[in-house]
Amino acid sequence: MDIYTIIILVLAVFIFFKLRSVLGTRTGHERRPTDLSRGPQPDAPPANDRPTLQPQRPSEPVRDADPLDDAPPADRWAGVAAPDSAVARGLDQIAESERDFDPRQFLAGARAAYEMIVTAFAAGDRKALKPLLAKEVFDGFDAAISAREARGETVESRFVAIEKAELTAAETSGRAAQLTVRFVSQVISATRDRAGEVIDGSPTEIADLVDVWTFARDLNARDPNWRLVATEAV
């Protein structure tokens, strides 16, 4: 080995013993090793120190439960029924039996049902009518269609718009609920005889219709659909 290699080895041995003399010495102030499985732990306070209490906000006084807290808000039927009206009270009774009852969804379904029923009646479509009508109403519609067919008459009907659909009554009797809706609509309707001549209405002119229909449902039933139980043309 040359002289440079010997010098490097001597320096390495000297540094090794110097580091050992420093790193291998305990001073009595070493920190305990951290347990990584528990996460970082806070340093314990000195034995002669008491923990400092953080200032707390004064707690709010405990008040007795107010029975009005569970009362429905006065405007729960806003846009559907006036507060404290007969319709609003009827809706409250239905909502007591069915917590998820929503009259706005009902009105949306009633509008769709109204158009379907009027269109199906004009076309003489008994199959489409049957699931939407109570038995007594279906029997009346069926008799009217049969009489029309016997005379050889046909009806052409087309909806233009339903301008308004508003609740006019809401009632419950036991588990049976009834909702009455006043429809204001525009349709084009014409009735033709066997020869194809128009005998009622017009195939081009728009006619205004006002109908008051009552829908009913057994609140005990699993079927969520309402059925038409009464009709009145205004």
mmCIF file of C-alpha atoms in Angstrom:
data_model
loop_
_atom_site.group_PDB
_atom_site.id
_atom_site.type_symbol
_atom_site.label_atom_id
_atom_site.label_comp_id
_atom_site.label_asym_id
_atom_site.label_seq_id
_atom_site.Cartn_x
_atom_site.Cartn_y
_atom_site.Cartn_z
ATOM 1 C CA MET A 1 0.000 0.000 0.000
ATOM 2 C CA ASP A 2 1.252 3.471 -0.763
ATOM 3 C CA ILE A 3 1.511 6.296 1.734
ATOM 4 C CA TYR A 4 -1.795 7.932 0.724
ATOM 5 C CA THR A 5 -3.812 4.776 1.426
ATOM 6 C CA ILE A 6 -2.238 4.458 4.865
ATOM 7 C CA ILE A 7 -3.077 8.089 5.691
ATOM 8 C CA ILE A 8 -6.731 7.618 4.636
ATOM 9 C CA LEU A 9 -7.078 4.478 6.820
ATOM 10 C CA VAL A 10 -5.626 6.265 9.834
ATOM 11 C CA LEU A 11 -8.049 9.171 9.380
ATOM 12 C CA ALA A 12 -10.998 6.788 9.054
ATOM 13 C CA VAL A 13 -10.107 4.973 12.301
ATOM 14 C CA PHE A 14 -9.674 8.309 14.090
ATOM 15 C CA ILE A 15 -13.059 9.598 12.928
ATOM 16 C CA PHE A 16 -14.821 6.330 13.877
ATOM 17 C CA PHE A 17 -13.604 6.446 17.487
ATOM 18 C CA LYS A 18 -14.414 10.155 17.729
ATOM 19 C CA LEU A 19 -18.036 9.665 16.597
ATOM 20 C CA ARG A 20 -18.479 6.674 18.911
ATOM 21 C CA SER A 21 -17.314 8.677 21.880
ATOM 22 C CA VAL A 22 -19.971 11.312 21.136
ATOM 23 C CA LEU A 23 -22.958 9.292 19.868
ATOM 24 C CA GLY A 24 -22.581 6.493 22.377
ATOM 25 C CA THR A 25 -22.760 8.777 25.410
ATOM 26 C CA ARG A 26 -26.081 9.351 27.278
ATOM 27 C CA THR A 27 -26.617 12.740 28.861
ATOM 28 C CA GLY A 28 -29.807 11.925 30.796
ATOM 29 C CA HIS A 29 -31.986 14.288 28.664
ATOM 30 C CA GLU A 30 -32.756 11.997 25.738
ATOM 31 C CA ARG A 31 -36.416 11.828 24.446
ATOM 32 C CA ARG A 32 -38.138 8.470 24.514
ATOM 33 C CA PRO A 33 -38.539 6.900 21.084
ATOM 34 C CA THR A 34 -41.853 7.656 19.413
ATOM 35 C CA ASP A 35 -44.315 4.792 18.890
ATOM 36 C CA LEU A 36 -45.299 5.291 15.241
ATOM 37 C CA SER A 37 -48.225 2.933 15.577
ATOM 38 C CA ARG A 38 -49.911 5.343 18.007
ATOM 39 C CA GLY A 39 -49.125 8.509 16.154
ATOM 40 C CA PRO A 40 -47.374 11.530 17.603
ATOM 41 C CA GLN A 41 -47.934 11.861 21.360
ATOM 42 C CA PRO A 42 -47.940 15.209 23.168
ATOM 43 C CA ASP A 43 -45.202 15.871 25.627
ATOM 44 C CA ALA A 44 -46.320 15.221 29.190
ATOM 45 C CA PRO A 45 -46.467 18.332 31.385
ATOM 46 C CA PRO A 46 -43.994 18.631 34.228
ATOM 47 C CA ALA A 47 -45.126 16.957 37.438
ATOM 48 C CA ASN A 48 -45.340 20.243 39.343
ATOM 49 C CA ASP A 49 -47.563 21.934 36.673
ATOM 50 C CA ARG A 50 -51.362 21.685 36.638
ATOM 51 C CA PRO A 51 -53.168 21.532 33.303
ATOM 52 C CA THR A 52 -54.586 24.872 32.174
ATOM 53 C CA LEU A 53 -58.381 24.940 31.725
ATOM 54 C CA GLN A 54 -59.549 26.674 28.562
ATOM 55 C CA PRO A 55 -62.231 29.337 29.097
ATOM 56 C CA GLN A 56 -65.681 27.967 28.251
ATOM 57 C CA ARG A 57 -68.644 29.804 26.819
ATOM 58 C CA PRO A 58 -71.613 29.976 29.147
ATOM 59 C CA SER A 59 -74.034 27.213 28.215
ATOM 60 C CA GLU A 60 -77.487 28.148 26.983
ATOM 61 C CA PRO A 61 -80.243 27.637 29.540
ATOM 62 C CA VAL A 62 -82.148 24.415 29.085
ATOM 63 C CA ARG A 63 -85.774 25.078 28.239
ATOM 64 C CA ASP A 64 -88.699 22.735 28.373
ATOM 65 C CA ALA A 65 -89.827 21.207 25.091
ATOM 66 C CA ASP A 66 -92.419 23.334 23.401
ATOM 67 C CA PRO A 67 -95.301 21.327 21.896
ATOM 68 C CA LEU A 68 -95.470 23.923 19.119
ATOM 69 C CA ASP A 69 -92.005 22.840 17.925
ATOM 70 C CA ASP A 70 -93.602 19.807 16.259
ATOM 71 C CA ALA A 71 -96.449 21.821 14.757
ATOM 72 C CA PRO A 72 -96.412 22.150 10.956
ATOM 73 C CA PRO A 73 -95.334 25.575 9.657
ATOM 74 C CA ALA A 74 -98.143 27.897 8.708
ATOM 75 C CA ASP A 75 -96.956 28.116 5.091
ATOM 76 C CA ARG A 76 -96.324 24.389 4.537
ATOM 77 C CA TRP A 77 -98.903 24.361 1.716
ATOM 78 C CA ALA A 78 -97.814 27.665 0.173
ATOM 79 C CA GLY A 79 -98.855 27.875 -3.450
ATOM 80 C CA VAL A 80 -101.362 25.039 -2.983
ATOM 81 C CA ALA A 81 -103.725 26.114 -0.213
ATOM 82 C CA ALA A 82 -104.209 29.266 1.848
ATOM 83 C CA PRO A 83 -103.129 29.016 5.502
ATOM 84 C CA ASP A 84 -105.863 27.778 7.863
ATOM 85 C CA SER A 85 -108.242 27.163 4.965
ATOM 86 C CA ALA A 86 -110.458 24.097 4.705
ATOM 87 C CA VAL A 87 -108.156 22.726 1.989
ATOM 88 C CA ALA A 88 -105.061 23.272 4.167
ATOM 89 C CA ARG A 89 -106.669 21.508 7.117
ATOM 90 C CA GLY A 90 -107.638 18.602 4.874
ATOM 91 C CA LEU A 91 -104.070 18.358 3.592
ATOM 92 C CA ASP A 92 -102.822 18.352 7.197
ATOM 93 C CA GLN A 93 -105.028 15.352 7.943
ATOM 94 C CA ILE A 94 -103.691 13.447 4.927
ATOM 95 C CA ALA A 95 -100.093 14.315 5.873
ATOM 96 C CA GLU A 96 -100.671 12.928 9.374
ATOM 97 C CA SER A 97 -101.332 9.528 7.815
ATOM 98 C CA GLU A 98 -98.686 9.772 5.091
ATOM 99 C CA ARG A 99 -95.622 11.749 6.102
ATOM 100 C CA ASP A 100 -94.261 11.874 2.561
ATOM 101 C CA PHE A 101 -97.492 13.182 1.015
ATOM 102 C CA ASP A 102 -96.768 16.075 -1.346
ATOM 103 C CA PRO A 103 -99.786 17.872 -2.886
ATOM 104 C CA ARG A 104 -97.540 19.465 -5.515
ATOM 105 C CA GLN A 105 -96.576 16.039 -6.822
ATOM 106 C CA PHE A 106 -100.225 15.033 -6.669
ATOM 107 C CA LEU A 107 -101.242 18.021 -8.813
ATOM 108 C CA ALA A 108 -98.532 17.198 -11.344
ATOM 109 C CA GLY A 109 -99.897 13.651 -11.573
ATOM 110 C CA ALA A 110 -103.491 14.922 -11.730
ATOM 111 C CA ARG A 111 -102.655 17.134 -14.714
ATOM 112 C CA ALA A 112 -101.143 14.162 -16.548
ATOM 113 C CA ALA A 113 -104.101 11.945 -15.620
ATOM 114 C CA TYR A 114 -106.605 14.596 -16.764
ATOM 115 C CA GLU A 115 -105.074 14.784 -20.228
ATOM 116 C CA MET A 116 -104.788 10.998 -20.500
ATOM 117 C CA ILE A 117 -108.405 10.426 -19.459
ATOM 118 C CA VAL A 118 -109.884 13.068 -21.763
ATOM 119 C CA THR A 119 -107.820 11.786 -24.692
ATOM 120 C CA ALA A 120 -108.618 8.118 -23.988
ATOM 121 C CA PHE A 121 -112.353 8.867 -23.650
ATOM 122 C CA ALA A 122 -112.395 10.675 -26.979
ATOM 123 C CA ALA A 123 -110.639 7.718 -28.604
ATOM 124 C CA GLY A 124 -112.870 5.158 -26.881
ATOM 125 C CA ASP A 125 -109.807 3.516 -25.303
ATOM 126 C CA ARG A 126 -111.334 1.548 -22.444
ATOM 127 C CA LYS A 127 -108.061 -0.234 -21.653
ATOM 128 C CA ALA A 128 -106.303 3.052 -20.927
ATOM 129 C CA LEU A 129 -109.231 4.344 -18.874
ATOM 130 C CA LYS A 130 -109.813 1.393 -16.571
ATOM 131 C CA PRO A 131 -106.764 1.727 -14.241
ATOM 132 C CA LEU A 132 -107.359 5.462 -13.832
ATOM 133 C CA LEU A 133 -111.041 5.393 -12.884
ATOM 134 C CA ALA A 134 -113.081 4.068 -9.997
ATOM 135 C CA LYS A 135 -115.528 1.338 -11.052
ATOM 136 C CA GLU A 136 -118.622 3.582 -11.003
ATOM 137 C CA VAL A 137 -116.910 6.258 -13.118
ATOM 138 C CA PHE A 138 -115.532 3.674 -15.539
ATOM 139 C CA ASP A 139 -119.005 2.191 -15.965
ATOM 140 C CA GLY A 140 -120.347 5.654 -16.847
ATOM 141 C CA PHE A 141 -117.557 6.326 -19.338
ATOM 142 C CA ASP A 142 -117.985 2.872 -20.851
ATOM 143 C CA ALA A 143 -121.729 3.433 -21.324
ATOM 144 C CA ALA A 144 -121.105 6.796 -23.007
ATOM 145 C CA ILE A 145 -118.545 5.266 -25.368
ATOM 146 C CA SER A 146 -120.899 2.400 -26.212
ATOM 147 C CA ALA A 147 -123.751 4.819 -26.992
ATOM 148 C CA ARG A 148 -121.448 6.872 -29.206
ATOM 149 C CA GLU A 149 -120.299 3.767 -31.046
ATOM 150 C CA ALA A 150 -123.894 2.669 -31.556
ATOM 151 C CA ARG A 151 -124.651 5.975 -33.255
ATOM 152 C CA GLY A 152 -121.574 5.629 -35.435
ATOM 153 C CA GLU A 153 -120.003 8.798 -34.057
ATOM 154 C CA THR A 154 -116.314 9.502 -33.627
ATOM 155 C CA VAL A 155 -114.508 12.178 -31.636
ATOM 156 C CA GLU A 156 -111.337 13.998 -32.630
ATOM 157 C CA SER A 157 -109.681 15.648 -29.630
ATOM 158 C CA ARG A 158 -106.350 17.370 -29.133
ATOM 159 C CA PHE A 159 -105.027 19.182 -26.074
ATOM 160 C CA VAL A 160 -103.661 22.670 -26.501
ATOM 161 C CA ALA A 161 -102.838 23.454 -22.880
ATOM 162 C CA ILE A 162 -103.871 22.970 -19.279
ATOM 163 C CA GLU A 163 -103.877 26.530 -18.020
ATOM 164 C CA LYS A 164 -104.650 25.801 -14.392
ATOM 165 C CA ALA A 165 -105.067 22.911 -11.980
ATOM 166 C CA GLU A 166 -105.932 23.933 -8.425
ATOM 167 C CA LEU A 167 -107.102 22.104 -5.336
ATOM 168 C CA THR A 168 -110.590 23.119 -4.261
ATOM 169 C CA ALA A 169 -111.234 20.495 -1.575
ATOM 170 C CA ALA A 170 -109.312 18.012 0.554
ATOM 171 C CA GLU A 171 -111.122 15.564 2.821
ATOM 172 C CA THR A 172 -110.486 12.385 4.760
ATOM 173 C CA SER A 173 -112.890 9.801 6.109
ATOM 174 C CA GLY A 174 -111.150 7.135 8.114
ATOM 175 C CA ARG A 175 -108.316 5.984 5.881
ATOM 176 C CA ALA A 176 -109.967 7.215 2.677
ATOM 177 C CA ALA A 177 -108.805 10.542 1.253
ATOM 178 C CA GLN A 178 -110.386 12.670 -1.470
ATOM 179 C CA LEU A 179 -108.865 15.577 -3.352
ATOM 180 C CA THR A 180 -110.886 17.743 -5.726
ATOM 181 C CA VAL A 181 -109.159 19.614 -8.552
ATOM 182 C CA ARG A 182 -110.528 22.356 -10.779
ATOM 183 C CA PHE A 183 -109.014 22.140 -14.272
ATOM 184 C CA VAL A 184 -109.016 24.968 -16.789
ATOM 185 C CA SER A 185 -107.871 23.751 -20.193
ATOM 186 C CA GLN A 186 -107.952 24.457 -23.900
ATOM 187 C CA VAL A 187 -108.711 21.717 -26.405
ATOM 188 C CA ILE A 188 -109.619 21.271 -30.029
ATOM 189 C CA SER A 189 -112.452 18.759 -30.238
ATOM 190 C CA ALA A 190 -114.960 17.740 -32.888
ATOM 191 C CA THR A 191 -117.578 15.005 -33.026
ATOM 192 C CA ARG A 192 -118.435 13.516 -36.433
ATOM 193 C CA ASP A 193 -121.389 11.383 -37.484
ATOM 194 C CA ARG A 194 -121.319 8.279 -39.675
ATOM 195 C CA ALA A 195 -120.937 10.403 -42.797
ATOM 196 C CA GLY A 196 -117.975 12.274 -41.318
ATOM 197 C CA GLU A 197 -119.899 15.508 -40.852
ATOM 198 C CA VAL A 198 -119.062 17.609 -37.811
ATOM 199 C CA ILE A 199 -122.071 17.606 -35.498
ATOM 200 C CA ASP A 200 -120.425 19.091 -32.384
ATOM 201 C CA GLY A 201 -117.343 21.197 -31.711
ATOM 202 C CA SER A 202 -114.798 22.244 -34.314
ATOM 203 C CA PRO A 203 -111.749 20.566 -35.851
ATOM 204 C CA THR A 204 -109.881 23.898 -35.924
ATOM 205 C CA GLU A 205 -111.192 26.185 -33.181
ATOM 206 C CA ILE A 206 -109.886 26.119 -29.627
ATOM 207 C CA ALA A 207 -112.502 25.529 -26.936
ATOM 208 C CA ASP A 208 -112.143 26.437 -23.237
ATOM 209 C CA LEU A 209 -113.061 23.705 -20.772
ATOM 210 C CA VAL A 210 -113.568 23.891 -17.018
ATOM 211 C CA ASP A 211 -113.870 20.562 -15.206
ATOM 212 C CA VAL A 212 -114.027 19.724 -11.508
ATOM 213 C CA TRP A 213 -112.748 16.231 -10.818
ATOM 214 C CA THR A 214 -112.432 14.356 -7.538
ATOM 215 C CA PHE A 215 -109.707 11.780 -6.968
ATOM 216 C CA ALA A 216 -109.681 9.277 -4.112
ATOM 217 C CA ARG A 217 -107.257 6.867 -2.530
ATOM 218 C CA ASP A 218 -107.266 4.377 0.327
ATOM 219 C CA LEU A 219 -104.353 5.463 2.526
ATOM 220 C CA ASN A 220 -104.004 1.875 3.799
ATOM 221 C CA ALA A 221 -103.379 0.553 0.314
ATOM 222 C CA ARG A 222 -99.876 -0.036 -1.003
ATOM 223 C CA ASP A 223 -100.949 1.276 -4.395
ATOM 224 C CA PRO A 224 -99.917 4.967 -4.410
ATOM 225 C CA ASN A 225 -102.182 5.862 -7.352
ATOM 226 C CA TRP A 226 -105.242 8.066 -6.996
ATOM 227 C CA ARG A 227 -108.348 7.204 -9.027
ATOM 228 C CA LEU A 228 -111.026 9.437 -10.460
ATOM 229 C CA VAL A 229 -114.269 9.002 -8.481
ATOM 230 C CA ALA A 230 -116.385 11.953 -9.663
ATOM 231 C CA THR A 231 -116.520 14.408 -12.555
ATOM 232 C CA GLU A 232 -118.364 17.654 -13.089
ATOM 233 C CA ALA A 233 -118.291 19.911 -16.135
ATOM 234 C CA VAL A 234 -118.646 23.616 -15.388
#
